Short mmCIF file of C-alpha atoms and ligand atoms in Angstrom, two decimals:
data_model
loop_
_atom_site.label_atom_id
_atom_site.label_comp_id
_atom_site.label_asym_id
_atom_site.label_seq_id
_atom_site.Cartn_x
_atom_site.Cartn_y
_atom_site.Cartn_z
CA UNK N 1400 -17.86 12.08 14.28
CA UNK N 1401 -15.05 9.52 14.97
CA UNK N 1402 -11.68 11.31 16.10
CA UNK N 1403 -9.13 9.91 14.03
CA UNK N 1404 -6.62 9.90 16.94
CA UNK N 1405 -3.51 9.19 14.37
CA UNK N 1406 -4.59 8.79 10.49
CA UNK N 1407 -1.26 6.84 9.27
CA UNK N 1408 -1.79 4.45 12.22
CA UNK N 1409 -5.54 4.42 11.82
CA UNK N 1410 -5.22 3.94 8.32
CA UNK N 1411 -2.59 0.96 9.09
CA UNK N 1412 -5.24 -0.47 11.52
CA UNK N 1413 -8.29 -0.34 8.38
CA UNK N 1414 -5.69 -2.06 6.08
CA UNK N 1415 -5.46 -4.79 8.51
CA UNK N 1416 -8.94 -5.21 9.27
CA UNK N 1417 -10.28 -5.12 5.08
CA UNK N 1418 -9.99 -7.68 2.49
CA UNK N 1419 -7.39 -6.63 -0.15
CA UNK N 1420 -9.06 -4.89 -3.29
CA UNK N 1421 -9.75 -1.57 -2.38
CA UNK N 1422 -7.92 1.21 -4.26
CA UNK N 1423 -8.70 4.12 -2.46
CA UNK N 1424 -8.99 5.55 0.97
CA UNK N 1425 -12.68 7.70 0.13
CA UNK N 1426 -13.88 3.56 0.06
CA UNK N 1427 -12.29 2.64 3.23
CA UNK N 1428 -13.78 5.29 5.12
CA UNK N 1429 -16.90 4.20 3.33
CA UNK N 1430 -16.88 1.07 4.31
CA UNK N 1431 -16.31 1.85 7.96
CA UNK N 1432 -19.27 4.29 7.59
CA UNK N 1433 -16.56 7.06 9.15
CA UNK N 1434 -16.38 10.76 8.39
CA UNK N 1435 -13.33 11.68 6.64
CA UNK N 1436 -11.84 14.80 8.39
CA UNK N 1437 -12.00 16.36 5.11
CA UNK N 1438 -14.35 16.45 2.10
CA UNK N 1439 -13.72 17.88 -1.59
CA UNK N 1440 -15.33 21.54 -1.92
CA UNK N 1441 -18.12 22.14 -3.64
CA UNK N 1442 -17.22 22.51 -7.64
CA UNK N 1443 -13.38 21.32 -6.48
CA UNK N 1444 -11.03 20.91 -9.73
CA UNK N 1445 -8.18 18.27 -10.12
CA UNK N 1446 -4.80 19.40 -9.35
CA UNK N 1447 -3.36 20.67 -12.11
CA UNK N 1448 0.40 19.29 -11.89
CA UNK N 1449 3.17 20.58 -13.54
CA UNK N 1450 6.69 19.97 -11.61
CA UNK N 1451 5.41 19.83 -8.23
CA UNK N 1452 6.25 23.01 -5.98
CA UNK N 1453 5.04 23.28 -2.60
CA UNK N 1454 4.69 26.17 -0.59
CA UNK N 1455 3.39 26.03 3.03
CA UNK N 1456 2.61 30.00 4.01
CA UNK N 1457 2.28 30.82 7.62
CA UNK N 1458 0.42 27.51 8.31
CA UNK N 1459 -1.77 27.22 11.68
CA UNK N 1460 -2.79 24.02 12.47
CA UNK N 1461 -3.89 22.44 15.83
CA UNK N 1462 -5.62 19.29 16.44
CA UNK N 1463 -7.45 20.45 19.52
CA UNK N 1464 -8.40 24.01 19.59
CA UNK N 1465 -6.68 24.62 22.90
CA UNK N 1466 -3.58 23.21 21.94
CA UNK N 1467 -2.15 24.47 19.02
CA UNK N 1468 0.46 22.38 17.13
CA UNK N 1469 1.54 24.23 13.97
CA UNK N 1470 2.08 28.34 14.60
CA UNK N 1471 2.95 29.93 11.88
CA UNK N 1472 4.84 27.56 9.29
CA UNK N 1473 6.36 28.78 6.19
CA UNK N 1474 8.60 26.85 4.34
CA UNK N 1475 8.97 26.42 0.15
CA UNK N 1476 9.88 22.51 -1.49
CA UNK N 1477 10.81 24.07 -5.04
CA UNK N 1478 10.47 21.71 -7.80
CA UNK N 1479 12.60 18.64 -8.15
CA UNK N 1480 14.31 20.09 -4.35
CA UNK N 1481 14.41 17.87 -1.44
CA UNK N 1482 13.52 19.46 2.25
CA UNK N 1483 13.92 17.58 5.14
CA UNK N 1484 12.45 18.68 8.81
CA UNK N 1485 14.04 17.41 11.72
CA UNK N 1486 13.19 18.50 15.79
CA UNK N 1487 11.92 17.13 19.01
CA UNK N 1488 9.61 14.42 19.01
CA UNK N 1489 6.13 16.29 19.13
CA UNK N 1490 7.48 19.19 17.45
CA UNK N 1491 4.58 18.83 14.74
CA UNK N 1492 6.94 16.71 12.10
CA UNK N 1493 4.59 14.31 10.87
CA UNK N 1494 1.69 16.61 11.14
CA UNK N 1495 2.86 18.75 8.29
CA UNK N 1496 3.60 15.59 6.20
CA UNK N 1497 -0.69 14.84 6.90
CA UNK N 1498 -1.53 18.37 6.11
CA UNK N 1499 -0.04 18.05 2.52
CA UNK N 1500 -1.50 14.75 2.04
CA UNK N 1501 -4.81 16.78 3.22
CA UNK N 1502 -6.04 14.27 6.09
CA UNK N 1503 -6.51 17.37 8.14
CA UNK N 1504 -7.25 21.14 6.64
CA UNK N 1505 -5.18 23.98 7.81
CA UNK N 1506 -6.87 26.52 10.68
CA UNK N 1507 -4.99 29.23 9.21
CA UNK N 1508 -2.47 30.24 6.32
CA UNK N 1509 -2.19 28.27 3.11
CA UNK N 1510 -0.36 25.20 1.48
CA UNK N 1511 -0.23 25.21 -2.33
CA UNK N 1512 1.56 22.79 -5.01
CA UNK N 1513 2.14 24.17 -7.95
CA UNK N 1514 0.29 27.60 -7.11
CA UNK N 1515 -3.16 25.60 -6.23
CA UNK N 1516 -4.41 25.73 -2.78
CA UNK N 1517 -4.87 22.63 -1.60
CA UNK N 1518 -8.53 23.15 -0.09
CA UNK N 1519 -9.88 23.97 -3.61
CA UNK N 1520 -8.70 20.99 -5.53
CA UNK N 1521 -10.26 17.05 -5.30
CA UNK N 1522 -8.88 15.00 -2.45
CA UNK N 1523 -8.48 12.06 -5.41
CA UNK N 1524 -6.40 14.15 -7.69
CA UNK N 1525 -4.21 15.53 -5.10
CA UNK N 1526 -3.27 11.90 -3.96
CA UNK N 1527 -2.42 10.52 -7.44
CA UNK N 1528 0.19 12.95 -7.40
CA UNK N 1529 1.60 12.11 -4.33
CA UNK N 1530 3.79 9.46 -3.30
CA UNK N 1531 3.56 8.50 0.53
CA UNK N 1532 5.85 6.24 1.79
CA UNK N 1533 4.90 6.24 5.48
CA UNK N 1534 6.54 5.83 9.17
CA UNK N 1535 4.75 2.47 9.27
CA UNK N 1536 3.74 0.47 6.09
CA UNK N 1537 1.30 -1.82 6.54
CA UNK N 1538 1.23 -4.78 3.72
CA UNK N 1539 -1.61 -6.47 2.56
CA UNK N 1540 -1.97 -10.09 3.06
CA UNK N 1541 -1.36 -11.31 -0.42
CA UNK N 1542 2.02 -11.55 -2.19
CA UNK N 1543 5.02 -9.28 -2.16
CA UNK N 1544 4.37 -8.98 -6.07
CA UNK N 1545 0.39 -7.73 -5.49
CA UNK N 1546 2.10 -5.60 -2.88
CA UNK N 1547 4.81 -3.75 -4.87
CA UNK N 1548 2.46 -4.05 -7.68
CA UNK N 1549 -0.41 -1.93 -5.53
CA UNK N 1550 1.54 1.44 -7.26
CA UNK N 1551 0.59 1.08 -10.64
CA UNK N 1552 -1.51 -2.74 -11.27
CA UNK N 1553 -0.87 -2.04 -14.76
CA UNK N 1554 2.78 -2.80 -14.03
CA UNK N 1555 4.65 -5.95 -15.64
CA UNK N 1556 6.37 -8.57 -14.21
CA UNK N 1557 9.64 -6.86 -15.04
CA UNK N 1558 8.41 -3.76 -13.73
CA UNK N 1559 7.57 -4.91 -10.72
CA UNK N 1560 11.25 -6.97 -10.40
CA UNK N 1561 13.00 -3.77 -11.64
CA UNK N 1562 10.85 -1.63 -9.27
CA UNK N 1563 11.84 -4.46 -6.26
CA UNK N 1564 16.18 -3.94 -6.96
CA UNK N 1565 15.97 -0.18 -7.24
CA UNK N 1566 14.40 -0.71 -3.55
CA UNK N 1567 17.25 -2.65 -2.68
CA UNK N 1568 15.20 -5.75 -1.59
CA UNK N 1569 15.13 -7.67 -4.77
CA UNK N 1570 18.04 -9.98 -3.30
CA UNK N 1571 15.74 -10.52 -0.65
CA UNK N 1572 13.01 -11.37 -1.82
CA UNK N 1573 15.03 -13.76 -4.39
CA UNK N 1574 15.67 -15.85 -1.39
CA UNK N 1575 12.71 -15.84 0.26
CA UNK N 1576 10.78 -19.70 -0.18
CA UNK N 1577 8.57 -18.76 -3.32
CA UNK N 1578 9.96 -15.00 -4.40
CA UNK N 1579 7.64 -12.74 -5.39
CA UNK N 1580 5.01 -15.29 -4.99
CA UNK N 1581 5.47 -15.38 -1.36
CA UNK N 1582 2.66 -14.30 0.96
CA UNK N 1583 3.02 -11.27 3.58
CA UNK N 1584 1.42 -9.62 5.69
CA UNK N 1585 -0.49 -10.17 9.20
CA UNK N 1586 -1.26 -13.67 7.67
CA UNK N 1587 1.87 -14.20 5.84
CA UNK N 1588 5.44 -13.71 6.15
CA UNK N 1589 6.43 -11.22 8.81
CA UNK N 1590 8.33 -8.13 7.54
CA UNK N 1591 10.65 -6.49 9.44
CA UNK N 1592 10.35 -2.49 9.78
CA UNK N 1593 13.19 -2.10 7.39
CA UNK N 1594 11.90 -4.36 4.36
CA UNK N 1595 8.46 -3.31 4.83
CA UNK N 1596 9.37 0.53 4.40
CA UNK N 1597 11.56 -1.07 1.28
CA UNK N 1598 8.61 -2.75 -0.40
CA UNK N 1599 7.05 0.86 0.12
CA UNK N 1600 9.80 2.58 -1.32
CA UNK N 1601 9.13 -0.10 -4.79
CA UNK N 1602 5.43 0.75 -4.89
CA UNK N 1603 6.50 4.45 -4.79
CA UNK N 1604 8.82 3.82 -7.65
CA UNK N 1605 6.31 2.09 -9.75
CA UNK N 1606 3.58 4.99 -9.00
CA UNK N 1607 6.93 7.37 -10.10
CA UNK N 1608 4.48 10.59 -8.69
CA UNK N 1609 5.99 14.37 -9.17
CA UNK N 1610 5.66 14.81 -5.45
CA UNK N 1611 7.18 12.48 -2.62
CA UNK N 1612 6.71 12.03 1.03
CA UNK N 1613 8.90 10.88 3.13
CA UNK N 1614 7.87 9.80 6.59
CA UNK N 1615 11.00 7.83 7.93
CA UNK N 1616 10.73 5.32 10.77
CA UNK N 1617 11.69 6.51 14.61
CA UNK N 1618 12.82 3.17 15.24
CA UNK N 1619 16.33 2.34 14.79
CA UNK N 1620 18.04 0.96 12.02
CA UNK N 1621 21.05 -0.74 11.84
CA UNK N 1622 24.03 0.67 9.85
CA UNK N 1623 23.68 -1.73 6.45
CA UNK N 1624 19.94 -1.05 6.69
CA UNK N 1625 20.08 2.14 6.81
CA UNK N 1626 22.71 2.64 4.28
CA UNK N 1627 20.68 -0.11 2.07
CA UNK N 1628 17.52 2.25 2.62
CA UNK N 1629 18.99 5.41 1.59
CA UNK N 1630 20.59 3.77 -1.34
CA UNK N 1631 16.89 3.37 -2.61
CA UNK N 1632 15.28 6.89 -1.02
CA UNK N 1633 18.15 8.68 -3.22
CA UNK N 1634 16.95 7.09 -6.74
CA UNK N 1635 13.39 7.62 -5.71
CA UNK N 1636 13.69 11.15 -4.34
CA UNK N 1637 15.93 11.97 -7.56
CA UNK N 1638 14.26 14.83 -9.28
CA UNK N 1639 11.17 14.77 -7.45
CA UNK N 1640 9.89 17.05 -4.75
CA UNK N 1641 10.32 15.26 -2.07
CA UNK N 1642 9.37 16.49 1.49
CA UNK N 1643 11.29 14.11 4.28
CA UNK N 1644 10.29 13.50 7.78
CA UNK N 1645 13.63 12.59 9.42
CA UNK N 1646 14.82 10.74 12.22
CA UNK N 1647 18.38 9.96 10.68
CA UNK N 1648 20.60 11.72 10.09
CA UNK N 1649 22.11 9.67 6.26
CA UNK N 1650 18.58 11.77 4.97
CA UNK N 1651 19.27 14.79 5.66
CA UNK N 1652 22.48 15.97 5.01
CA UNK N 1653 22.36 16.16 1.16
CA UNK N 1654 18.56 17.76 1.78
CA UNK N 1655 18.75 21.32 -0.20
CA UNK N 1656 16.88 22.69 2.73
CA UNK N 1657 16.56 21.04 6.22
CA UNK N 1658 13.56 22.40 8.36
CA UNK N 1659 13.90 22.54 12.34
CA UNK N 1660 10.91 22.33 13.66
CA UNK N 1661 10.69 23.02 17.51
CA UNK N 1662 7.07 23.66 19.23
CA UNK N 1663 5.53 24.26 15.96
CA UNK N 1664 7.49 27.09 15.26
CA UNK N 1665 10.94 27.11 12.82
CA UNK N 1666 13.69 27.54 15.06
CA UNK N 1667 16.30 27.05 12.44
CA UNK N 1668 16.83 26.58 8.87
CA UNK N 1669 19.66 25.98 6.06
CA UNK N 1670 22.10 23.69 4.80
CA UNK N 1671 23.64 20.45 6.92
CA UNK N 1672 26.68 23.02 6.25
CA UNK N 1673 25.26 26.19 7.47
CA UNK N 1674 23.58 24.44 10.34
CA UNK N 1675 26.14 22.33 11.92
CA UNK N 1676 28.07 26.30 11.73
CA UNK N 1677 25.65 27.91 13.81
CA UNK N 1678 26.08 25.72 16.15
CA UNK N 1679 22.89 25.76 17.85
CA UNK N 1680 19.82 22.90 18.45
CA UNK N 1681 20.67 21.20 15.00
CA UNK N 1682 24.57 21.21 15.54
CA UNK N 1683 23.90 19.41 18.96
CA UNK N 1684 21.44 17.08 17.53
CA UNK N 1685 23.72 15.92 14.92
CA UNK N 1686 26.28 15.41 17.88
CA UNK N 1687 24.57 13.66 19.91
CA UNK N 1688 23.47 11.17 16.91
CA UNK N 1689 27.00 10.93 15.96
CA UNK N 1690 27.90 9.84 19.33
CA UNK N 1691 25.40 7.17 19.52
CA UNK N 1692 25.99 5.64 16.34
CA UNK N 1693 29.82 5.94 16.57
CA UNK N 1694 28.54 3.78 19.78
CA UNK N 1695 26.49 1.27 18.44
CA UNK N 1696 29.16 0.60 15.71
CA UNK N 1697 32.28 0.11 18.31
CA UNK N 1698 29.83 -2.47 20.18
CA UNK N 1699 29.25 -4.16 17.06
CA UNK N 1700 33.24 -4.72 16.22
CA UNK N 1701 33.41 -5.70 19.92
CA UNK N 1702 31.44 -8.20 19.20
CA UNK N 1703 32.39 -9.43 16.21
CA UNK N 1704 35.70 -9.92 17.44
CA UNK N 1705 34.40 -11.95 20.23
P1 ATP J 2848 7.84 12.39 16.41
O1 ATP J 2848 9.23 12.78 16.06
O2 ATP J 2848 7.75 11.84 17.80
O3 ATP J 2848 7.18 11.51 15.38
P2 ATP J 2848 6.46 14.77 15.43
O4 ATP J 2848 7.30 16.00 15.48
O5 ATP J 2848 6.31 14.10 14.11
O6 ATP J 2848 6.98 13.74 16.52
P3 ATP J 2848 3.58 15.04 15.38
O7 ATP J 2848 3.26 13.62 15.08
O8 ATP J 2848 3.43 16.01 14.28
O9 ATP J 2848 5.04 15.17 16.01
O10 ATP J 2848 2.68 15.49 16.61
C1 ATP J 2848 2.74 16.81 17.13
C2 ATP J 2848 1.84 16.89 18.34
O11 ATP J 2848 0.48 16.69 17.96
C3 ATP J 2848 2.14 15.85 19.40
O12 ATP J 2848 2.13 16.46 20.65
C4 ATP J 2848 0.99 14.86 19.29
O13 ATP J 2848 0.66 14.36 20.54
C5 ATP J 2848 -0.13 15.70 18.73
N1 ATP J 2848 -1.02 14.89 17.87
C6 ATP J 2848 -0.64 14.16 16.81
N2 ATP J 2848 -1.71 13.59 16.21
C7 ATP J 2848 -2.79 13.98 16.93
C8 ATP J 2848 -4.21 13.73 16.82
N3 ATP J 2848 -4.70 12.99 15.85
N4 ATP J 2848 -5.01 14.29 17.75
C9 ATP J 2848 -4.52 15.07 18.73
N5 ATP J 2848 -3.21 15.34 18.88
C10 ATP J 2848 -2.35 14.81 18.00
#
C-alpha cells in the first residue's frame, strides 16, 4: 500500500500528471492502480443531505500510530454557521478538513453531517455535497472556462461568467489575451496562488454544495488580494456550512465559532470578541498578525511615495 504522504498535494501532483476528463477521484486512484486510504462499507447508503450540520465528537486521529495528531476533537458546524480553526502550524488544521472530506477514517470518536456517520455512507455521495476549495488548486491544462466550468459541466456560458465575477476574477480574466478561452495550467498560462484559489472559489460557486471547505493558503497575500478574496469567500460561504482552515486573520473574525487548535487538542474556543478578551494564545496571535501587516502596509506607502 502506497502512503499517501499529503492527499491535497498528492492529489495536486495526479492532476498534473493525467489528461483532463476524469470526474472523479475513485478513477484517479484507479488509474494509478493505488489503494485509496478508504473504501465505501459494505451495503454503504448515500448521504442523505438536508442543511448540512457537522458534528466532530471526541475525534482521534493519528497518521502514524505512535504519533498521534488529533486527541480528542469535538467541535459542532451547525447548519448554514461558519467555524473557522486557527493554531500553530502542525497543530492538526488541515487534517480535520481531510477527515471530513473522508481521505483518512477516524481511529476513534465520530464525525457526522446531518446525523450520518460518515464511515457508513458512500465516499461518492459524501463528496457531491461538499465543496473543497483547497490550500493549493491545481488547474487543468485546458481553458479557464473548462476550469470554472469543472463544478457543474452542465453550466452555461453565463453561468460560468456570472460564477467568474462573484469570484472576483472576472475583470481578470476579461483582460487576459483570449478570456475565458485562454489556456492554463502547467502548459498554459501561469496562475498566481491568489487567482488560482479564485478560479476555485467560481467552480465552488457553480457546484453551490450545502457544505463548504475552506482550506486557505499559508502563503501570504497582499492586502487587495486578500480583501478581493474574502469579498468572494463571504458570498460563497453565505448560508452554507462552511468549515475554514485559516491562516488570515480577514476569515475569521466574522466566523460564528473560531476553533484553536494547539497539539491536537482545543485550547480555546469562542467569538473573535470573546477571544481577543481572554487574552490568551488567540489574543497574541491576532497581535502579532496585526503587527506584521500594519508592517507590510507602512513599507508599501514608503514606497509608493518613493
Ligand atoms: P499548517 O498550519 O502548517 O498547515 P496544520 O495545523 O494544518 O499545519 P496538519 O497539516 O493537520 O497541520 O498536520 C498535522 C501534523 O500531521 C503535522 O505534524 C504533519 O507533519 C503531520 N502529517 C500531515 N499529513 C501527514 C501524513 N500524510 N502522514 C504523516 N504525517 C502527516
Amino acid at each position: 500500500l502506497l502512503q499517501l504522504s499529503v492527499p491535497l498535494n498528492f492529489i495536486g501532483f495526479v492532476y498534473r500528471e493525467i489528461r483532463q476528463g476524469l470526474t472523479d477521484i475513485e478513477e484517479m486512484f484507479d488509474l494509478l492502480e493505488v489503494k485509496p486510504e478508504v473504501t465505501d462499507a459494505p451495503g454503504a447508503r448515500d448521504l442523505a443531505i438536508g442543511n448540512g450540520a457537522i458534528s466532530f465528537k471526541d475525534v482521534h486521529f493519528a497518521y502514524d500510530a505512535a504519533r498521534p495528531i488529533l486527541k480528542g476533537i469535538s467541535f459542532e458546524v451547525p447548519a448554514g454557521k461558519t467555524v473557522a480553526v486557527v493554531g500553530p502550524s502542525g497543530a492538526g488544521k488541515s487534517t480535520l478538513s481531510r477527515l471530513l472530506y473522508r481521505f483518512y477514517d477516524v481511529q476513534n470518536g465520530t464525525i457526522t453531517i446531518d446525523g450520518q456517520d460518515l464511515r457508513t455512507v458512500t465516499q461518492k455521495s459524501l463528496r457531491k455535497v461538499i465543496g473543497m476549495v483547497p490550500q493549493d488548486t491545481v488547474l487543468f491544462n485546458d481553458t479557464i472556462a473548462y476550469n470554472i466550468r469543472y463544478g457543474r459541466p452542465a453550466a452555461s456560458e453565463d453561468e460560468v461568467t456570472t460564477a467568474a465575477e462573484i469570484a472576483q476574477i472576472g475583470d481578470f480574466i476579461r483582460h487576459l489575451p483570449e478570456g475565458f478561452e485562454t489556456k492554463v495550467g502547467e502548459r498554459g498560462l501561469k496562475l498566481s496562488g491568489g487567482e488560482k484559489q479564485r478560479v476555485a472559489i467560481a467552480r465552488t460557486i457553480l457546484k453551490a454544495p450545502p457544505v463548504l471547505i475552506l482550506d486557505e493558503a499559508t502563503s501570504a497575500l497582499d492586502t487587495t488580494t486578500e480583501r478581493e478574496i474574502q469579498a468572494a469567500l463571504d458570498v460563497v460561504s453565505k448560508n452554507r456550512t462552511t468549515l475554514v482552515i485559516a491562516h488570515r486573520l480577514s476569515t475569521v473574525i466574522g466566523a460564528d465559532e473560531i476553533i484553536v487548535l494547539k497539539s491536537g487538542e482545543i485550547a480555546e474556543r469562542g467569538t473573535h470578541a470573546a477571544l481577543l478578551e481572554q487574552n490568551g494564545l488567540y489574543a497574541s496571535m491576532w497581535n502579532r498578525q496585526r503587527e506584521a501587516t500594519q508592517a507590510e502596509e507602512h513599507l508599501k506607502q514608503v514606497r509608493e511615495s518613493d
